[in-house]
Amino acid sequence: MRSIFSKIFEIFGYEPSRKIKYGVLTYLSIDEKALMMQKGIREGDPNSGYFAPPGGKLEDWEKGLDNSQGRLEAAIREPQQESGLIIQHPTFRGVILFDNKGRIFNNWKNPDDFLVYVYSSSQYVGELSKGKDNEKPVWVNVKDIPSLPKNPGDVKMYEWLKDGRYFFGVIKHKGKELDEENTQVDYL
């Protein structure tokens, strides 16, 4: 039996010939401010030197279509580990396939593809930490996000989040630039 992602990959013209890693990110925004992680320069980190929402890789037990609880727990755990804040009532928003075939990173040789589950929230408890591991949590004005240093494809992610509907998107690049023609989204 094929998974739902196999069918979606087929629709978007993606051939998973390479290993896919799985991740989660949580977009926390309150009163026109958003929580972002300001990443330091780090070898093997696709967000090295950029601002990005908190998130991370999924554990093996958190993967799979029948494990929404595991992904939800990760959507709370990752921001807490990175920022000290405990996300309240995260809402599933969509899935993004970062198809990194042909993409060039400054500090990441042989980039893997990532399937990332995206959540959002406007509630949290706790105090912002000082950060760790060469990254720092910061509140930024939502209107300033377009001008922050970020991965080129993140522009699309923020557009899809702003739309408000559930989404499945594929973000592709040509070298270091966003491949606008082959980056796609479908809203559910």
JSON list of C-alpha atoms in Angstrom, two decimals:
[
{"chain": "A", "resi": 1, "resn": "MET", "atom": "CA", "xyz": [0.00, 0.00, 0.00]},
{"chain": "A", "resi": 2, "resn": "ARG", "atom": "CA", "xyz": [1.35, 3.40, -0.99]},
{"chain": "A", "resi": 3, "resn": "SER", "atom": "CA", "xyz": [1.38, 6.25, 1.50]},
{"chain": "A", "resi": 4, "resn": "ILE", "atom": "CA", "xyz": [-0.52, 9.47, 0.92]},
{"chain": "A", "resi": 5, "resn": "PHE", "atom": "CA", "xyz": [2.86, 11.18, 0.48]},
{"chain": "A", "resi": 6, "resn": "SER", "atom": "CA", "xyz": [3.70, 8.84, -2.41]},
{"chain": "A", "resi": 7, "resn": "LYS", "atom": "CA", "xyz": [0.61, 10.13, -4.22]},
{"chain": "A", "resi": 8, "resn": "ILE", "atom": "CA", "xyz": [1.38, 13.75, -3.32]},
{"chain": "A", "resi": 9, "resn": "PHE", "atom": "CA", "xyz": [4.98, 13.34, -4.50]},
{"chain": "A", "resi": 10, "resn": "GLU", "atom": "CA", "xyz": [3.64, 11.97, -7.77]},
{"chain": "A", "resi": 11, "resn": "ILE", "atom": "CA", "xyz": [1.31, 14.94, -8.22]},
{"chain": "A", "resi": 12, "resn": "PHE", "atom": "CA", "xyz": [4.15, 17.42, -7.59]},
{"chain": "A", "resi": 13, "resn": "GLY", "atom": "CA", "xyz": [6.58, 15.52, -9.80]},
{"chain": "A", "resi": 14, "resn": "TYR", "atom": "CA", "xyz": [8.96, 14.60, -6.97]},
{"chain": "A", "resi": 15, "resn": "GLU", "atom": "CA", "xyz": [10.87, 11.35, -7.18]},
{"chain": "A", "resi": 16, "resn": "PRO", "atom": "CA", "xyz": [12.19, 10.42, -3.73]},
{"chain": "A", "resi": 17, "resn": "SER", "atom": "CA", "xyz": [15.43, 8.92, -5.04]},
{"chain": "A", "resi": 18, "resn": "ARG", "atom": "CA", "xyz": [17.30, 10.29, -2.03]},
{"chain": "A", "resi": 19, "resn": "LYS", "atom": "CA", "xyz": [16.82, 9.81, 1.67]},
{"chain": "A", "resi": 20, "resn": "ILE", "atom": "CA", "xyz": [14.24, 12.14, 3.21]},
{"chain": "A", "resi": 21, "resn": "LYS", "atom": "CA", "xyz": [14.66, 13.48, 6.72]},
{"chain": "A", "resi": 22, "resn": "TYR", "atom": "CA", "xyz": [11.66, 14.60, 8.73]},
{"chain": "A", "resi": 23, "resn": "GLY", "atom": "CA", "xyz": [11.27, 17.71, 10.82]},
{"chain": "A", "resi": 24, "resn": "VAL", "atom": "CA", "xyz": [8.86, 20.06, 12.50]},
{"chain": "A", "resi": 25, "resn": "LEU", "atom": "CA", "xyz": [8.73, 23.81, 12.99]},
{"chain": "A", "resi": 26, "resn": "THR", "atom": "CA", "xyz": [6.43, 26.03, 15.00]},
{"chain": "A", "resi": 27, "resn": "TYR", "atom": "CA", "xyz": [5.59, 29.59, 14.03]},
{"chain": "A", "resi": 28, "resn": "LEU", "atom": "CA", "xyz": [4.69, 31.50, 17.22]},
{"chain": "A", "resi": 29, "resn": "SER", "atom": "CA", "xyz": [3.25, 34.97, 16.63]},
{"chain": "A", "resi": 30, "resn": "ILE", "atom": "CA", "xyz": [1.63, 37.30, 19.13]},
{"chain": "A", "resi": 31, "resn": "ASP", "atom": "CA", "xyz": [0.68, 40.98, 18.72]},
{"chain": "A", "resi": 32, "resn": "GLU", "atom": "CA", "xyz": [2.56, 41.38, 15.41]},
{"chain": "A", "resi": 33, "resn": "LYS", "atom": "CA", "xyz": [5.72, 39.78, 16.87]},
{"chain": "A", "resi": 34, "resn": "ALA", "atom": "CA", "xyz": [7.08, 36.38, 15.88]},
{"chain": "A", "resi": 35, "resn": "LEU", "atom": "CA", "xyz": [9.53, 34.13, 17.68]},
{"chain": "A", "resi": 36, "resn": "MET", "atom": "CA", "xyz": [12.58, 33.43, 15.54]},
{"chain": "A", "resi": 37, "resn": "MET", "atom": "CA", "xyz": [15.84, 31.66, 16.12]},
{"chain": "A", "resi": 38, "resn": "GLN", "atom": "CA", "xyz": [18.86, 33.68, 15.08]},
{"chain": "A", "resi": 39, "resn": "LYS", "atom": "CA", "xyz": [21.24, 30.96, 13.93]},
{"chain": "A", "resi": 40, "resn": "GLY", "atom": "CA", "xyz": [25.00, 31.26, 14.11]},
{"chain": "A", "resi": 41, "resn": "ILE", "atom": "CA", "xyz": [27.31, 29.91, 11.45]},
{"chain": "A", "resi": 42, "resn": "ARG", "atom": "CA", "xyz": [27.41, 26.13, 11.75]},
{"chain": "A", "resi": 43, "resn": "GLU", "atom": "CA", "xyz": [28.67, 23.40, 9.43]},
{"chain": "A", "resi": 44, "resn": "GLY", "atom": "CA", "xyz": [25.89, 21.11, 8.17]},
{"chain": "A", "resi": 45, "resn": "ASP", "atom": "CA", "xyz": [23.02, 23.40, 9.21]},
{"chain": "A", "resi": 46, "resn": "PRO", "atom": "CA", "xyz": [20.75, 24.54, 6.34]},
{"chain": "A", "resi": 47, "resn": "ASN", "atom": "CA", "xyz": [19.70, 27.57, 8.42]},
{"chain": "A", "resi": 48, "resn": "SER", "atom": "CA", "xyz": [23.26, 28.58, 9.34]},
{"chain": "A", "resi": 49, "resn": "GLY", "atom": "CA", "xyz": [23.48, 32.37, 9.59]},
{"chain": "A", "resi": 50, "resn": "TYR", "atom": "CA", "xyz": [19.74, 32.84, 9.10]},
{"chain": "A", "resi": 51, "resn": "PHE", "atom": "CA", "xyz": [16.59, 33.61, 11.08]},
{"chain": "A", "resi": 52, "resn": "ALA", "atom": "CA", "xyz": [14.10, 30.73, 11.21]},
{"chain": "A", "resi": 53, "resn": "PRO", "atom": "CA", "xyz": [11.17, 29.60, 13.34]},
{"chain": "A", "resi": 54, "resn": "PRO", "atom": "CA", "xyz": [12.12, 27.14, 16.08]},
{"chain": "A", "resi": 55, "resn": "GLY", "atom": "CA", "xyz": [12.06, 23.52, 15.04]},
{"chain": "A", "resi": 56, "resn": "GLY", "atom": "CA", "xyz": [14.08, 20.39, 14.57]},
{"chain": "A", "resi": 57, "resn": "LYS", "atom": "CA", "xyz": [14.30, 16.83, 13.36]},
{"chain": "A", "resi": 58, "resn": "LEU", "atom": "CA", "xyz": [11.65, 14.30, 14.29]},
{"chain": "A", "resi": 59, "resn": "GLU", "atom": "CA", "xyz": [12.57, 11.24, 16.31]},
{"chain": "A", "resi": 60, "resn": "ASP", "atom": "CA", "xyz": [11.85, 7.91, 14.59]},
{"chain": "A", "resi": 61, "resn": "TRP", "atom": "CA", "xyz": [8.81, 7.27, 16.79]},
{"chain": "A", "resi": 62, "resn": "GLU", "atom": "CA", "xyz": [7.32, 10.67, 15.82]},
{"chain": "A", "resi": 63, "resn": "LYS", "atom": "CA", "xyz": [7.23, 9.89, 12.10]},
{"chain": "A", "resi": 64, "resn": "GLY", "atom": "CA", "xyz": [4.46, 8.31, 10.08]},
{"chain": "A", "resi": 65, "resn": "LEU", "atom": "CA", "xyz": [0.96, 9.20, 9.05]},
{"chain": "A", "resi": 66, "resn": "ASP", "atom": "CA", "xyz": [-0.55, 7.50, 12.07]},
{"chain": "A", "resi": 67, "resn": "ASN", "atom": "CA", "xyz": [1.49, 9.49, 14.57]},
{"chain": "A", "resi": 68, "resn": "SER", "atom": "CA", "xyz": [0.06, 13.00, 14.70]},
{"chain": "A", "resi": 69, "resn": "GLN", "atom": "CA", "xyz": [0.50, 12.99, 18.50]},
{"chain": "A", "resi": 70, "resn": "GLY", "atom": "CA", "xyz": [4.26, 12.52, 18.14]},
{"chain": "A", "resi": 71, "resn": "ARG", "atom": "CA", "xyz": [4.53, 15.43, 15.72]},
{"chain": "A", "resi": 72, "resn": "LEU", "atom": "CA", "xyz": [2.41, 17.60, 18.02]},
{"chain": "A", "resi": 73, "resn": "GLU", "atom": "CA", "xyz": [4.72, 16.78, 20.93]},
{"chain": "A", "resi": 74, "resn": "ALA", "atom": "CA", "xyz": [7.72, 17.72, 18.76]},
{"chain": "A", "resi": 75, "resn": "ALA", "atom": "CA", "xyz": [6.01, 21.03, 17.82]},
{"chain": "A", "resi": 76, "resn": "ILE", "atom": "CA", "xyz": [6.02, 21.85, 21.55]},
{"chain": "A", "resi": 77, "resn": "ARG", "atom": "CA", "xyz": [9.35, 20.23, 22.51]},
{"chain": "A", "resi": 78, "resn": "GLU", "atom": "CA", "xyz": [11.58, 21.83, 19.86]},
{"chain": "A", "resi": 79, "resn": "PRO", "atom": "CA", "xyz": [10.65, 25.48, 20.61]},
{"chain": "A", "resi": 80, "resn": "GLN", "atom": "CA", "xyz": [10.95, 24.77, 24.34]},
{"chain": "A", "resi": 81, "resn": "GLN", "atom": "CA", "xyz": [14.45, 23.33, 23.91]},
{"chain": "A", "resi": 82, "resn": "GLU", "atom": "CA", "xyz": [15.53, 26.23, 21.70]},
{"chain": "A", "resi": 83, "resn": "SER", "atom": "CA", "xyz": [13.79, 29.19, 23.34]},
{"chain": "A", "resi": 84, "resn": "GLY", "atom": "CA", "xyz": [12.63, 28.16, 26.81]},
{"chain": "A", "resi": 85, "resn": "LEU", "atom": "CA", "xyz": [9.00, 28.91, 25.85]},
{"chain": "A", "resi": 86, "resn": "ILE", "atom": "CA", "xyz": [6.30, 26.24, 26.11]},
{"chain": "A", "resi": 87, "resn": "ILE", "atom": "CA", "xyz": [3.95, 26.50, 23.14]},
{"chain": "A", "resi": 88, "resn": "GLN", "atom": "CA", "xyz": [0.27, 26.28, 24.02]},
{"chain": "A", "resi": 89, "resn": "HIS", "atom": "CA", "xyz": [-2.37, 24.90, 21.63]},
{"chain": "A", "resi": 90, "resn": "PRO", "atom": "CA", "xyz": [-0.25, 24.47, 18.47]},
{"chain": "A", "resi": 91, "resn": "THR", "atom": "CA", "xyz": [-2.30, 24.07, 15.30]},
{"chain": "A", "resi": 92, "resn": "PHE", "atom": "CA", "xyz": [-1.20, 21.96, 12.37]},
{"chain": "A", "resi": 93, "resn": "ARG", "atom": "CA", "xyz": [-0.90, 24.21, 9.31]},
{"chain": "A", "resi": 94, "resn": "GLY", "atom": "CA", "xyz": [0.74, 22.18, 6.60]},
{"chain": "A", "resi": 95, "resn": "VAL", "atom": "CA", "xyz": [3.63, 20.17, 5.21]},
{"chain": "A", "resi": 96, "resn": "ILE", "atom": "CA", "xyz": [6.60, 21.39, 3.18]},
{"chain": "A", "resi": 97, "resn": "LEU", "atom": "CA", "xyz": [8.91, 19.21, 1.16]},
{"chain": "A", "resi": 98, "resn": "PHE", "atom": "CA", "xyz": [12.28, 20.92, 0.82]},
{"chain": "A", "resi": 99, "resn": "ASP", "atom": "CA", "xyz": [13.51, 19.24, -2.36]},
{"chain": "A", "resi": 100, "resn": "ASN", "atom": "CA", "xyz": [17.23, 20.02, -2.16]},
{"chain": "A", "resi": 101, "resn": "LYS", "atom": "CA", "xyz": [18.33, 18.20, -5.30]},
{"chain": "A", "resi": 102, "resn": "GLY", "atom": "CA", "xyz": [20.53, 20.62, -7.22]},
{"chain": "A", "resi": 103, "resn": "ARG", "atom": "CA", "xyz": [20.63, 23.09, -4.36]},
{"chain": "A", "resi": 104, "resn": "ILE", "atom": "CA", "xyz": [23.93, 24.61, -3.27]},
{"chain": "A", "resi": 105, "resn": "PHE", "atom": "CA", "xyz": [24.56, 25.55, 0.36]},
{"chain": "A", "resi": 106, "resn": "ASN", "atom": "CA", "xyz": [27.58, 27.47, 1.59]},
{"chain": "A", "resi": 107, "resn": "ASN", "atom": "CA", "xyz": [28.25, 25.05, 4.44]},
{"chain": "A", "resi": 108, "resn": "TRP", "atom": "CA", "xyz": [26.29, 21.85, 3.80]},
{"chain": "A", "resi": 109, "resn": "LYS", "atom": "CA", "xyz": [27.69, 19.24, 1.46]},
{"chain": "A", "resi": 110, "resn": "ASN", "atom": "CA", "xyz": [25.26, 16.64, 0.12]},
{"chain": "A", "resi": 111, "resn": "PRO", "atom": "CA", "xyz": [22.07, 18.20, 1.49]},
{"chain": "A", "resi": 112, "resn": "ASP", "atom": "CA", "xyz": [19.22, 15.83, 2.27]},
{"chain": "A", "resi": 113, "resn": "ASP", "atom": "CA", "xyz": [15.62, 16.49, 1.37]},
{"chain": "A", "resi": 114, "resn": "PHE", "atom": "CA", "xyz": [13.39, 17.42, 4.31]},
{"chain": "A", "resi": 115, "resn": "LEU", "atom": "CA", "xyz": [9.68, 16.85, 4.86]},
{"chain": "A", "resi": 116, "resn": "VAL", "atom": "CA", "xyz": [8.68, 19.41, 7.50]},
{"chain": "A", "resi": 117, "resn": "TYR", "atom": "CA", "xyz": [5.40, 19.52, 9.42]},
{"chain": "A", "resi": 118, "resn": "VAL", "atom": "CA", "xyz": [4.46, 23.14, 10.13]},
{"chain": "A", "resi": 119, "resn": "TYR", "atom": "CA", "xyz": [2.50, 24.28, 13.19]},
{"chain": "A", "resi": 120, "resn": "SER", "atom": "CA", "xyz": [1.50, 27.70, 14.45]},
{"chain": "A", "resi": 121, "resn": "SER", "atom": "CA", "xyz": [0.36, 29.15, 17.74]},
{"chain": "A", "resi": 122, "resn": "SER", "atom": "CA", "xyz": [-0.34, 32.48, 19.39]},
{"chain": "A", "resi": 123, "resn": "GLN", "atom": "CA", "xyz": [0.00, 31.28, 22.99]},
{"chain": "A", "resi": 124, "resn": "TYR", "atom": "CA", "xyz": [2.89, 30.27, 25.21]},
{"chain": "A", "resi": 125, "resn": "VAL", "atom": "CA", "xyz": [4.05, 30.15, 28.83]},
{"chain": "A", "resi": 126, "resn": "GLY", "atom": "CA", "xyz": [7.53, 30.64, 30.22]},
{"chain": "A", "resi": 127, "resn": "GLU", "atom": "CA", "xyz": [10.41, 33.03, 29.82]},
{"chain": "A", "resi": 128, "resn": "LEU", "atom": "CA", "xyz": [12.64, 33.48, 26.79]},
{"chain": "A", "resi": 129, "resn": "SER", "atom": "CA", "xyz": [16.02, 31.84, 27.35]},
{"chain": "A", "resi": 130, "resn": "LYS", "atom": "CA", "xyz": [19.40, 33.14, 26.23]},
{"chain": "A", "resi": 131, "resn": "GLY", "atom": "CA", "xyz": [19.66, 30.33, 23.70]},
{"chain": "A", "resi": 132, "resn": "LYS", "atom": "CA", "xyz": [22.29, 27.66, 23.21]},
{"chain": "A", "resi": 133, "resn": "ASP", "atom": "CA", "xyz": [24.36, 25.84, 20.62]},
{"chain": "A", "resi": 134, "resn": "ASN", "atom": "CA", "xyz": [25.19, 28.93, 18.56]},
{"chain": "A", "resi": 135, "resn": "GLU", "atom": "CA", "xyz": [21.59, 30.15, 18.26]},
{"chain": "A", "resi": 136, "resn": "LYS", "atom": "CA", "xyz": [19.55, 32.77, 20.06]},
{"chain": "A", "resi": 137, "resn": "PRO", "atom": "CA", "xyz": [15.75, 33.18, 20.38]},
{"chain": "A", "resi": 138, "resn": "VAL", "atom": "CA", "xyz": [14.51, 36.65, 19.49]},
{"chain": "A", "resi": 139, "resn": "TRP", "atom": "CA", "xyz": [11.16, 38.37, 19.01]},
{"chain": "A", "resi": 140, "resn": "VAL", "atom": "CA", "xyz": [10.92, 40.17, 15.68]},
{"chain": "A", "resi": 141, "resn": "ASN", "atom": "CA", "xyz": [8.24, 42.37, 14.16]},
{"chain": "A", "resi": 142, "resn": "VAL", "atom": "CA", "xyz": [6.23, 40.30, 11.68]},
{"chain": "A", "resi": 143, "resn": "LYS", "atom": "CA", "xyz": [6.51, 43.13, 9.14]},
{"chain": "A", "resi": 144, "resn": "ASP", "atom": "CA", "xyz": [10.34, 42.83, 9.35]},
{"chain": "A", "resi": 145, "resn": "ILE", "atom": "CA", "xyz": [10.48, 39.11, 8.48]},
{"chain": "A", "resi": 146, "resn": "PRO", "atom": "CA", "xyz": [10.78, 39.75, 4.71]},
{"chain": "A", "resi": 147, "resn": "SER", "atom": "CA", "xyz": [13.99, 41.72, 5.26]},
{"chain": "A", "resi": 148, "resn": "LEU", "atom": "CA", "xyz": [15.66, 39.28, 7.68]},
{"chain": "A", "resi": 149, "resn": "PRO", "atom": "CA", "xyz": [18.44, 36.98, 6.45]},
{"chain": "A", "resi": 150, "resn": "LYS", "atom": "CA", "xyz": [16.72, 33.66, 5.71]},
{"chain": "A", "resi": 151, "resn": "ASN", "atom": "CA", "xyz": [16.72, 30.73, 3.34]},
{"chain": "A", "resi": 152, "resn": "PRO", "atom": "CA", "xyz": [15.33, 31.83, -0.05]},
{"chain": "A", "resi": 153, "resn": "GLY", "atom": "CA", "xyz": [12.49, 29.28, 0.13]},
{"chain": "A", "resi": 154, "resn": "ASP", "atom": "CA", "xyz": [11.31, 30.52, 3.51]},
{"chain": "A", "resi": 155, "resn": "VAL", "atom": "CA", "xyz": [9.65, 33.45, 1.73]},
{"chain": "A", "resi": 156, "resn": "LYS", "atom": "CA", "xyz": [7.14, 30.96, 0.31]},
{"chain": "A", "resi": 157, "resn": "MET", "atom": "CA", "xyz": [6.60, 29.31, 3.68]},
{"chain": "A", "resi": 158, "resn": "TYR", "atom": "CA", "xyz": [5.64, 32.66, 5.24]},
{"chain": "A", "resi": 159, "resn": "GLU", "atom": "CA", "xyz": [3.27, 33.37, 2.33]},
{"chain": "A", "resi": 160, "resn": "TRP", "atom": "CA", "xyz": [1.58, 30.00, 2.82]},
{"chain": "A", "resi": 161, "resn": "LEU", "atom": "CA", "xyz": [1.27, 30.53, 6.58]},
{"chain": "A", "resi": 162, "resn": "LYS", "atom": "CA", "xyz": [-0.21, 33.99, 6.07]},
{"chain": "A", "resi": 163, "resn": "ASP", "atom": "CA", "xyz": [-2.84, 32.57, 3.70]},
{"chain": "A", "resi": 164, "resn": "GLY", "atom": "CA", "xyz": [-4.45, 30.74, 6.62]},
{"chain": "A", "resi": 165, "resn": "ARG", "atom": "CA", "xyz": [-5.43, 27.52, 4.82]},
{"chain": "A", "resi": 166, "resn": "TYR", "atom": "CA", "xyz": [-3.85, 24.11, 5.30]},
{"chain": "A", "resi": 167, "resn": "PHE", "atom": "CA", "xyz": [-1.16, 23.55, 2.69]},
{"chain": "A", "resi": 168, "resn": "PHE", "atom": "CA", "xyz": [1.22, 21.09, 1.11]},
{"chain": "A", "resi": 169, "resn": "GLY", "atom": "CA", "xyz": [4.14, 22.78, -0.58]},
{"chain": "A", "resi": 170, "resn": "VAL", "atom": "CA", "xyz": [7.30, 21.81, -2.40]},
{"chain": "A", "resi": 171, "resn": "ILE", "atom": "CA", "xyz": [10.21, 24.23, -2.30]},
{"chain": "A", "resi": 172, "resn": "LYS", "atom": "CA", "xyz": [12.92, 23.80, -4.93]},
{"chain": "A", "resi": 173, "resn": "HIS", "atom": "CA", "xyz": [16.07, 25.73, -5.73]},
{"chain": "A", "resi": 174, "resn": "LYS", "atom": "CA", "xyz": [18.40, 26.22, -8.67]},
{"chain": "A", "resi": 175, "resn": "GLY", "atom": "CA", "xyz": [21.83, 26.45, -7.11]},
{"chain": "A", "resi": 176, "resn": "LYS", "atom": "CA", "xyz": [21.50, 29.03, -4.33]},
{"chain": "A", "resi": 177, "resn": "GLU", "atom": "CA", "xyz": [18.35, 30.69, -5.70]},
{"chain": "A", "resi": 178, "resn": "LEU", "atom": "CA", "xyz": [14.69, 29.81, -5.24]},
{"chain": "A", "resi": 179, "resn": "ASP", "atom": "CA", "xyz": [13.26, 28.00, -8.27]},
{"chain": "A", "resi": 180, "resn": "GLU", "atom": "CA", "xyz": [10.01, 29.97, -8.52]},
{"chain": "A", "resi": 181, "resn": "GLU", "atom": "CA", "xyz": [8.77, 27.98, -11.52]},
{"chain": "A", "resi": 182, "resn": "ASN", "atom": "CA", "xyz": [8.97, 24.60, -9.77]},
{"chain": "A", "resi": 183, "resn": "THR", "atom": "CA", "xyz": [8.12, 25.68, -6.22]},
{"chain": "A", "resi": 184, "resn": "GLN", "atom": "CA", "xyz": [4.47, 24.77, -5.72]},
{"chain": "A", "resi": 185, "resn": "VAL", "atom": "CA", "xyz": [1.73, 24.78, -3.14]},
{"chain": "A", "resi": 186, "resn": "ASP", "atom": "CA", "xyz": [-1.70, 23.23, -2.92]},
{"chain": "A", "resi": 187, "resn": "TYR", "atom": "CA", "xyz": [-4.20, 24.30, -0.30]},
{"chain": "A", "resi": 188, "resn": "LEU", "atom": "CA", "xyz": [-6.47, 21.81, 1.39]}
]
